[in-house]
Amino acid sequence: MWVICITAVIVMSITRWIHKWRNPTCVNGKLPPGSMGLPLLGESIQFFAPNTSSDIPPFVKTRTKRYGPIFKTSLVGRPVVVSTDPDLNYFIFQQEGNLFQSWYPQTFTEIFGKQNVGSLHGFMYKYLTNLVLKLFGSQALKNMLPEVEKEASIRLSQWSSQNSTELKDATATMIFNLTAKKLISYDEENSSENLRDNFVAFIRGLISFPLNIPGTAYNNCLQGRKRAMTMLKNMLQERRTNPRKDQSDFFDFVLEELQEEGTILTEPIALDLMFVLLFASFETTSLALTLAVKFLTDHPLVLNQLTEEHEAIIKNRQDSSSGLTWKEYKSMTFTFQFINETMRLANIVPGIFRKAMKDIQFKDWAIMVCPPAVHLNPAKYEDPLSFNPWRWKGMKLNSASKNFMAFGGGMRFCVGTNFTKLQMAVFLHCLVTKYRWIPIKGGNIVRTPGLQFPDGFHVQVKEKDKKEATTQNLDGENS
């Protein structure tokens, strides 16, 4: 008899727990409609399911049709409200630090560090932002422009001697080497360990189901982070032991801050910052550049206008062989339109997380702002799936808005945005003025839900001969 009683209690407890899981509550107000999926798993499997569409992710699209622009779900064990509503998204970004604060799932903090810049708030976040601007601020970028152009020119010249170049990996290497040099004076050729290999292992499992079992992508991701952090820590210790007389990279500046009396910067925060900066600066930009070249391949009219803009820059110089100037860079109007349109369709970041802090409708709930739903909204973008850089003509190109959040929004607008645009614009300048390319294989896109090129994008890069360049100049003058 007692066995039956115990069984009944267990069954009732499980039933009650499942009912509570499927019908969650919040402190104030009423939750939006939606489904919480399976206990613990939630709807994580559906969220991470690969798809080849460039449209709004199927996970979001089916639920907005069923529940409306705001719905509840559960991802990686956490209840989440998903917003595809431009007005609510804009309100969330504008109320950062007041009604909402940056928040990411526990798996994210395990990957990027508990004290990564995305998880810090208030004064500490502002302090780190100002620190990063020492590297990515306007004056720093002006000084960096010749280095970025030199690196792009060297790489393109190397690729032109190869039968095939896998563009995603090649651009990632180019950007990583430049960024690592500016951050920590890292030189792959003179290092006993390959720092980027650890980041590659990290990236492969970054947007994967968080199953921490040896052999899984997520476990490989954590191991890649661990090895990269060990290398960064050893570099920091070596720099402490053998300090430099003059500051030559960002590491020197961070060391100086760590040694300041009363500093709020700690070694763990500094190392997590370095890790995030290295990751963010090369992975997202290499994805965007690869997609940009694919768009140019598929849209010859866009390529023609982009080439005309950059050929005109060279033609208007007194010395055609001189390097890019800051004034020339800032004059690349169509290029910035092209970059914005690439980022709109890339949707590299599938979700931006916040948490409701005060007595509002979703208090204590995580909220995921969904940029793809905003960027592909037919009410805001005519024929949203078509690639059309001209749609940006006459619009602001250097800020976030209700309808464009490729670089975030509010006080957490990505501090590296201008660095990304600089690298993309300079690379495109070097590419279209001196080279042409032929697609060989790959270029297929998969989203899981982040953007990926599972087969890469293999191209053959060839240097233009003088006749080609002259013909293009004449075509530009006659158009």
Coordinates of C-alpha atoms in Angstrom, one line a residue:
M1 CA 0.0 0.0 0.0
W2 CA 2.8 2.4 0.9
V3 CA 4.4 1.8 -2.5
I4 CA 1.2 2.9 -4.2
C5 CA 1.1 6.0 -2.0
I6 CA 4.7 7.0 -2.7
T7 CA 4.1 6.4 -6.4
A8 CA 1.0 8.6 -6.4
V9 CA 2.9 11.4 -4.6
I10 CA 5.7 11.2 -7.1
V11 CA 3.3 11.3 -10.1
M12 CA 1.4 14.2 -8.6
S13 CA 4.6 16.1 -7.9
I14 CA 5.9 15.6 -11.5
T15 CA 2.5 16.5 -12.9
R16 CA 2.4 19.7 -10.8
W17 CA 6.0 20.5 -11.8
I18 CA 5.2 20.0 -15.5
H19 CA 2.1 22.2 -15.2
K20 CA 4.1 24.9 -13.5
W21 CA 6.8 24.7 -16.2
R22 CA 4.2 25.0 -19.0
N23 CA 2.3 27.8 -17.2
P24 CA 5.0 30.2 -15.8
T25 CA 4.1 33.4 -14.0
C26 CA 5.9 36.7 -13.5
V27 CA 5.9 39.2 -10.6
N28 CA 3.8 41.8 -12.4
G29 CA 1.4 41.9 -15.3
K30 CA 0.6 39.2 -17.8
L31 CA 3.1 37.2 -19.9
P32 CA 2.7 37.1 -23.6
P33 CA 1.4 33.9 -25.3
G34 CA 3.8 31.2 -26.3
S35 CA 5.0 27.7 -25.5
M36 CA 7.6 26.6 -22.9
G37 CA 8.4 23.3 -24.7
L38 CA 9.7 20.3 -22.9
P39 CA 10.8 20.5 -19.3
L40 CA 14.4 21.7 -18.9
L41 CA 15.1 21.5 -22.6
G42 CA 12.4 24.0 -23.5
E43 CA 12.5 24.8 -27.2
S44 CA 16.3 24.8 -27.4
I45 CA 16.4 22.0 -30.0
Q46 CA 14.1 24.0 -32.4
F47 CA 16.0 27.2 -31.7
F48 CA 19.4 25.7 -32.6
A49 CA 18.1 23.6 -35.6
P50 CA 20.1 24.4 -38.7
N51 CA 18.3 26.2 -41.6
T52 CA 19.5 27.5 -45.0
S53 CA 17.0 30.4 -45.2
S54 CA 18.1 34.1 -45.3
D55 CA 14.6 35.0 -44.0
I56 CA 13.6 35.4 -40.4
P57 CA 14.6 32.3 -38.5
P58 CA 11.9 29.6 -38.8
F59 CA 11.8 29.3 -35.0
V60 CA 10.8 33.0 -34.7
K61 CA 8.7 33.2 -37.9
T62 CA 6.4 30.3 -37.0
R63 CA 5.9 31.6 -33.4
T64 CA 5.2 35.2 -34.5
K65 CA 2.6 33.9 -36.8
R66 CA 1.0 31.9 -34.0
Y67 CA 1.5 34.2 -31.1
G68 CA 2.2 37.7 -32.4
P69 CA 5.4 39.9 -32.3
I70 CA 6.1 39.2 -28.6
F71 CA 6.0 35.6 -27.3
K72 CA 7.4 33.5 -24.4
T73 CA 9.5 30.4 -24.7
S74 CA 12.3 28.6 -22.9
L75 CA 15.9 28.4 -24.2
V76 CA 18.7 26.4 -22.5
G77 CA 16.7 26.0 -19.4
R78 CA 15.8 29.7 -19.0
P79 CA 12.3 31.3 -19.6
V80 CA 12.6 34.0 -22.2
V81 CA 10.4 36.6 -23.7
V82 CA 11.2 37.1 -27.4
S83 CA 10.5 40.5 -29.0
T84 CA 10.3 41.1 -32.7
D85 CA 8.5 44.4 -32.1
P86 CA 10.7 47.5 -33.2
D87 CA 9.1 49.8 -30.7
L88 CA 9.6 47.5 -27.7
N89 CA 13.2 46.7 -28.9
Y90 CA 14.0 50.4 -29.2
F91 CA 12.5 51.1 -25.7
I92 CA 14.6 48.3 -24.2
F93 CA 17.8 49.7 -25.6
Q94 CA 17.0 53.2 -24.5
Q95 CA 16.2 52.1 -21.0
E96 CA 19.5 50.2 -20.5
G97 CA 20.6 50.6 -16.9
N98 CA 17.2 51.8 -15.8
L99 CA 14.4 49.3 -16.5
F100 CA 16.7 46.8 -18.3
Q101 CA 20.2 45.5 -18.1
S102 CA 22.4 43.3 -20.2
W103 CA 21.9 39.6 -19.5
Y104 CA 23.0 36.4 -21.2
P105 CA 22.4 32.7 -20.4
Q106 CA 24.7 30.9 -18.0
T107 CA 26.2 29.1 -20.9
F108 CA 27.3 32.4 -22.4
T109 CA 29.1 33.5 -19.3
E110 CA 30.8 30.1 -19.1
I111 CA 32.1 30.7 -22.6
F112 CA 33.1 34.3 -22.5
G113 CA 33.9 34.6 -18.8
K114 CA 31.9 35.6 -15.7
Q115 CA 33.4 39.1 -15.9
N116 CA 33.2 39.7 -19.6
V117 CA 32.2 43.2 -20.7
G118 CA 28.8 42.0 -21.9
S119 CA 27.9 40.9 -18.3
L120 CA 29.1 44.0 -16.5
H121 CA 26.9 47.0 -15.8
G122 CA 26.9 50.6 -14.7
F123 CA 30.1 52.4 -14.0
M124 CA 32.3 49.3 -14.6
Y125 CA 30.8 48.9 -18.1
K126 CA 31.4 52.6 -18.9
Y127 CA 34.9 52.3 -17.6
L128 CA 35.8 49.4 -19.8
T129 CA 34.1 51.1 -22.8
N130 CA 36.4 54.1 -22.3
L131 CA 39.3 51.8 -22.0
V132 CA 38.5 50.1 -25.3
L133 CA 38.1 53.4 -27.0
K134 CA 41.9 53.9 -26.5
L135 CA 42.2 51.2 -29.2
F136 CA 39.1 51.8 -31.3
G137 CA 38.5 55.5 -30.9
S138 CA 38.5 57.9 -33.9
Q139 CA 42.1 59.1 -33.5
A140 CA 43.4 55.5 -33.0
L141 CA 41.6 54.4 -36.2
K142 CA 43.1 57.3 -38.1
N143 CA 46.6 56.1 -37.0
M144 CA 45.7 52.5 -37.8
L145 CA 44.5 53.2 -41.4
P146 CA 47.9 52.6 -43.1
E147 CA 48.4 49.3 -41.2
V148 CA 45.0 48.1 -42.2
E149 CA 45.6 48.9 -45.9
K150 CA 49.1 47.4 -45.8
E151 CA 47.8 44.1 -44.3
A152 CA 44.9 43.9 -46.8
S153 CA 47.3 44.5 -49.7
I154 CA 49.8 41.9 -48.5
R155 CA 47.1 39.3 -48.1
L156 CA 45.5 39.9 -51.4
S157 CA 48.8 39.7 -53.2
Q158 CA 49.5 36.3 -51.5
W159 CA 46.1 35.0 -52.4
S160 CA 46.5 36.0 -56.1
S161 CA 49.4 33.5 -56.3
Q162 CA 47.2 30.6 -55.2
N163 CA 44.8 28.5 -57.2
S164 CA 42.1 28.7 -54.5
T165 CA 41.6 30.7 -51.3
E166 CA 39.0 29.9 -48.7
L167 CA 37.8 33.4 -48.0
K168 CA 36.2 33.0 -44.6
D169 CA 39.3 31.4 -43.1
A170 CA 41.7 33.7 -45.0
T171 CA 40.0 37.0 -43.9
A172 CA 39.7 35.7 -40.4
T173 CA 43.5 35.1 -40.3
M174 CA 44.2 38.5 -41.8
I175 CA 42.0 40.3 -39.2
F176 CA 43.1 38.2 -36.3
N177 CA 46.8 38.8 -36.9
L178 CA 46.2 42.6 -37.2
T179 CA 44.0 42.8 -34.1
A180 CA 46.3 40.5 -32.0
K181 CA 49.2 42.7 -33.0
K182 CA 47.5 45.9 -31.9
L183 CA 46.2 44.2 -28.7
I184 CA 49.0 42.1 -27.4
S185 CA 51.9 42.4 -30.0
Y186 CA 51.2 38.8 -31.0
D187 CA 53.2 37.4 -33.9
E188 CA 52.1 34.0 -35.0
E189 CA 55.4 33.3 -36.8
N190 CA 57.5 34.0 -33.7
S191 CA 55.2 32.3 -31.2
S192 CA 55.6 28.8 -29.9
E193 CA 51.8 28.3 -29.7
N194 CA 49.1 29.2 -32.2
L195 CA 46.6 31.4 -30.4
R196 CA 44.2 31.5 -33.3
D197 CA 43.8 27.7 -33.3
N198 CA 42.3 27.9 -29.9
F199 CA 39.8 30.5 -31.0
V200 CA 38.9 28.3 -34.0
A201 CA 38.0 25.5 -31.6
F202 CA 36.1 28.0 -29.5
I203 CA 34.1 29.4 -32.4
R204 CA 33.0 26.0 -33.7
G205 CA 31.1 25.3 -30.6
L206 CA 30.0 28.8 -29.7
I207 CA 26.5 28.7 -31.0
S208 CA 25.7 25.0 -30.3
F209 CA 23.5 23.1 -27.9
P210 CA 25.2 23.5 -24.4
L211 CA 26.0 19.8 -23.7
N212 CA 29.2 19.8 -21.8
I213 CA 30.4 16.2 -22.6
P214 CA 33.8 15.4 -24.1
G215 CA 33.6 15.3 -27.8
T216 CA 30.7 17.7 -28.2
A217 CA 31.1 21.1 -29.9
Y218 CA 30.2 22.9 -26.7
N219 CA 32.9 21.0 -24.7
N220 CA 35.5 21.8 -27.4
C221 CA 34.4 25.4 -27.2
L222 CA 35.1 25.5 -23.5
Q223 CA 38.4 23.8 -23.9
G224 CA 39.4 26.2 -26.7
R225 CA 38.6 29.1 -24.3
K226 CA 40.6 27.5 -21.5
R227 CA 43.7 27.1 -23.7
A228 CA 43.4 30.7 -25.1
M229 CA 43.0 32.1 -21.6
T230 CA 46.1 30.3 -20.4
M231 CA 48.1 31.7 -23.2
L232 CA 46.8 35.3 -22.5
K233 CA 47.6 34.9 -18.8
N234 CA 51.1 33.7 -19.5
M235 CA 51.6 36.7 -21.9
L236 CA 50.4 39.0 -19.2
Q237 CA 52.8 37.5 -16.6
E238 CA 55.7 37.7 -19.1
R239 CA 54.9 41.4 -19.7
R240 CA 54.8 42.0 -16.0
T241 CA 58.2 40.4 -15.6
N242 CA 59.7 42.2 -18.5
P243 CA 57.9 45.5 -18.8
R244 CA 58.5 47.8 -21.8
K245 CA 59.7 51.4 -21.6
D246 CA 57.1 52.7 -24.0
Q247 CA 53.5 51.6 -24.5
S248 CA 53.3 49.7 -27.8
D249 CA 50.0 47.9 -27.6
F250 CA 46.8 47.6 -25.6
F251 CA 48.3 45.1 -23.2
D252 CA 50.8 47.8 -22.1
F253 CA 48.0 50.2 -21.4
V254 CA 46.0 47.6 -19.4
L255 CA 49.1 46.7 -17.4
E256 CA 49.5 50.4 -16.5
E257 CA 45.9 50.5 -15.4
L258 CA 46.3 47.4 -13.3
Q259 CA 49.2 49.0 -11.5
E260 CA 47.4 52.3 -10.7
E261 CA 46.6 52.8 -7.1
G262 CA 42.9 52.3 -6.4
T263 CA 42.2 50.9 -9.8
I264 CA 38.9 49.1 -10.3
L265 CA 40.4 46.9 -13.0
T266 CA 41.3 43.4 -12.0
E267 CA 43.3 40.8 -13.8
P268 CA 40.3 38.4 -14.5
I269 CA 38.3 41.3 -16.0
A270 CA 41.3 42.4 -18.1
L271 CA 41.9 38.9 -19.4
D272 CA 38.2 38.4 -20.2
L273 CA 38.2 41.8 -22.0
M274 CA 41.2 40.7 -24.1
F275 CA 39.5 37.4 -25.0
V276 CA 36.3 39.1 -26.0
L277 CA 38.0 41.8 -28.1
L278 CA 40.1 39.2 -30.0
F279 CA 37.0 37.1 -30.7
A280 CA 34.6 39.9 -31.6
S281 CA 37.1 41.8 -33.8
F282 CA 37.9 38.9 -36.2
E283 CA 35.1 36.4 -36.2
T284 CA 32.2 38.7 -36.9
T285 CA 34.1 40.9 -39.4
S286 CA 35.4 37.9 -41.4
L287 CA 31.8 36.5 -41.7
A288 CA 30.6 39.9 -42.9
L289 CA 33.5 40.3 -45.4
T290 CA 32.9 36.8 -46.8
L291 CA 29.2 37.5 -47.2
A292 CA 30.1 40.9 -48.8
V293 CA 32.3 39.3 -51.5
K294 CA 29.5 36.7 -52.1
F295 CA 27.0 39.6 -52.6
L296 CA 29.4 41.3 -55.0
T297 CA 29.8 38.0 -56.9
D298 CA 26.0 37.6 -57.2
H299 CA 25.3 41.3 -58.0
P300 CA 27.5 42.7 -60.8
L301 CA 25.7 46.1 -60.9
V302 CA 26.6 46.6 -57.2
L303 CA 30.2 45.6 -57.9
N304 CA 30.4 48.1 -60.8
Q305 CA 29.2 51.0 -58.7
L306 CA 31.5 50.0 -55.8
T307 CA 34.4 49.8 -58.2
E308 CA 33.6 53.1 -59.7
E309 CA 33.6 54.8 -56.3
H310 CA 37.0 53.4 -55.4
E311 CA 38.6 54.0 -58.9
A312 CA 37.5 57.6 -58.6
I313 CA 39.3 57.9 -55.3
I314 CA 42.6 56.8 -56.9
K315 CA 42.0 58.9 -60.0
N316 CA 41.5 62.1 -57.9
R317 CA 44.9 61.7 -56.2
Q318 CA 47.9 63.7 -57.2
D319 CA 49.9 60.6 -56.6
S320 CA 47.9 57.5 -57.6
S321 CA 50.3 55.2 -55.8
S322 CA 49.9 56.9 -52.4
G323 CA 47.9 55.2 -49.6
L324 CA 44.4 55.9 -48.4
T325 CA 43.8 59.0 -46.4
W326 CA 41.2 59.5 -43.7
K327 CA 39.4 62.0 -45.9
E328 CA 39.2 59.4 -48.7
Y329 CA 37.9 56.8 -46.3
K330 CA 35.2 59.1 -45.0
S331 CA 34.1 59.9 -48.6
M332 CA 33.1 56.2 -49.4
T333 CA 29.4 56.9 -49.4
F334 CA 28.3 53.9 -51.5
T335 CA 30.7 51.7 -49.7
F336 CA 29.0 52.4 -46.4
Q337 CA 25.6 51.9 -47.9
F338 CA 26.9 48.5 -49.2
I339 CA 28.3 47.6 -45.7
N340 CA 25.0 48.5 -44.0
E341 CA 23.0 46.4 -46.5
T342 CA 25.4 43.5 -46.0
M343 CA 25.1 43.7 -42.2
R344 CA 21.3 43.9 -42.5
L345 CA 21.1 40.7 -44.3
A346 CA 24.0 39.0 -42.5
N347 CA 22.2 39.0 -39.2
I348 CA 25.4 37.7 -37.6
V349 CA 23.9 38.2 -34.1
P350 CA 20.5 36.3 -34.0
G351 CA 19.5 37.6 -30.6
I352 CA 20.5 40.3 -28.1
F353 CA 19.6 39.5 -24.5
R354 CA 18.4 41.9 -21.7
K355 CA 16.7 41.4 -18.4
A356 CA 13.8 43.3 -16.9
M357 CA 14.9 44.9 -13.6
K358 CA 12.0 46.9 -12.2
D359 CA 8.3 46.7 -11.8
I360 CA 7.3 46.3 -15.4
Q361 CA 5.3 43.6 -17.1
F362 CA 8.2 41.1 -17.5
K363 CA 10.1 41.8 -14.3
D364 CA 12.9 39.2 -13.7
W365 CA 12.4 37.6 -17.1
A366 CA 15.1 37.5 -19.8
I367 CA 14.1 39.3 -23.0
M368 CA 15.7 38.4 -26.3
V369 CA 15.5 41.2 -28.9
C370 CA 15.5 39.6 -32.4
P371 CA 17.4 41.7 -34.9
P372 CA 16.6 39.5 -38.0
A373 CA 12.9 40.1 -37.5
V374 CA 13.5 43.8 -37.5
H375 CA 15.9 43.8 -40.4
L376 CA 13.6 41.7 -42.6
N377 CA 10.4 43.4 -41.8
P378 CA 8.5 44.2 -45.1
A379 CA 6.7 47.1 -43.5
K380 CA 10.1 48.8 -43.0
Y381 CA 12.2 47.4 -45.9
E382 CA 10.7 47.0 -49.3
D383 CA 11.4 43.5 -50.7
P384 CA 13.4 42.8 -47.5
L385 CA 15.2 39.7 -48.8
S386 CA 16.7 41.4 -51.9
F387 CA 20.2 42.9 -51.7
N388 CA 19.8 46.6 -52.4
P389 CA 22.5 49.0 -51.1
W390 CA 20.7 51.9 -52.8
R391 CA 17.9 51.6 -50.2
W392 CA 20.3 53.4 -47.8
K393 CA 20.8 56.5 -50.0
G394 CA 20.1 59.6 -47.9
M395 CA 19.8 57.7 -44.6
K396 CA 22.1 57.9 -41.6
L397 CA 24.7 55.2 -41.9
N398 CA 26.6 55.4 -38.6
S399 CA 24.0 54.9 -35.9
A400 CA 21.4 52.4 -34.6
S401 CA 17.7 53.0 -35.0
K402 CA 14.4 51.2 -34.4
N403 CA 14.9 49.4 -37.7
F404 CA 18.6 48.8 -37.8
M405 CA 20.5 47.1 -34.9
A406 CA 23.3 45.1 -36.6
F407 CA 25.7 46.7 -34.1
G408 CA 23.3 46.7 -31.1
G409 CA 21.7 49.8 -29.7
G410 CA 21.5 52.3 -26.8
M411 CA 24.4 52.7 -24.5
R412 CA 25.7 49.2 -25.5
F413 CA 26.0 50.2 -29.2
C414 CA 29.1 48.1 -30.2
V415 CA 32.2 50.1 -29.4
G416 CA 34.1 48.3 -32.2
T417 CA 31.6 49.3 -34.9
N418 CA 33.9 51.8 -36.6
F419 CA 36.8 49.4 -36.5
T420 CA 34.7 46.8 -38.3
K421 CA 33.6 49.3 -40.9
L422 CA 37.2 50.5 -41.4
Q423 CA 38.5 47.0 -42.0
M424 CA 35.7 46.2 -44.4
A425 CA 35.9 49.4 -46.4
V426 CA 39.7 49.3 -46.7
F427 CA 39.7 45.6 -47.7
L428 CA 37.0 46.3 -50.4
H429 CA 39.0 49.2 -51.7
C430 CA 42.1 47.1 -52.1
L431 CA 40.1 44.2 -53.6
V432 CA 38.0 46.0 -56.3
T433 CA 40.7 48.4 -57.5
K434 CA 43.5 45.8 -58.0
Y435 CA 41.9 42.4 -58.2
R436 CA 39.1 40.3 -59.6
W437 CA 38.0 36.9 -58.4
I438 CA 36.2 33.8 -59.6
P439 CA 34.0 31.7 -57.3
I440 CA 35.2 28.0 -57.2
K441 CA 33.0 26.3 -54.7
G442 CA 31.1 26.7 -51.4
G443 CA 29.4 29.9 -50.4
N444 CA 26.4 28.1 -49.1
I445 CA 24.9 29.7 -45.9
V446 CA 23.6 27.8 -42.9
R447 CA 22.3 29.4 -39.7
T448 CA 22.3 27.6 -36.4
P449 CA 21.0 30.2 -35.7
G450 CA 24.2 32.3 -36.2
L451 CA 25.6 32.7 -39.7
Q452 CA 28.0 30.0 -40.9
F453 CA 29.6 29.0 -44.2
P454 CA 29.9 25.2 -43.6
D455 CA 31.7 24.6 -46.9
G456 CA 33.6 27.9 -46.8
F457 CA 33.7 30.2 -49.8
H458 CA 36.5 29.2 -52.2
V459 CA 37.6 31.8 -54.8
Q460 CA 40.5 32.3 -57.1
V461 CA 41.9 35.8 -56.7
K462 CA 43.7 37.3 -59.8
E463 CA 45.4 40.6 -60.1
K464 CA 43.9 42.9 -62.7
D465 CA 46.1 43.9 -65.6
K466 CA 46.5 47.5 -66.6
K467 CA 44.1 47.1 -69.6
E468 CA 41.3 45.9 -67.3
A469 CA 41.8 48.8 -64.9
T470 CA 41.8 51.3 -67.8
T471 CA 38.7 49.8 -69.3
Q472 CA 36.9 50.0 -66.0
N473 CA 37.9 53.7 -65.6
L474 CA 36.5 54.5 -69.1
D475 CA 33.3 52.6 -68.3
G476 CA 32.9 54.6 -65.1
E477 CA 33.4 57.9 -67.0
N478 CA 30.8 56.9 -69.6
S479 CA 28.2 55.7 -67.2

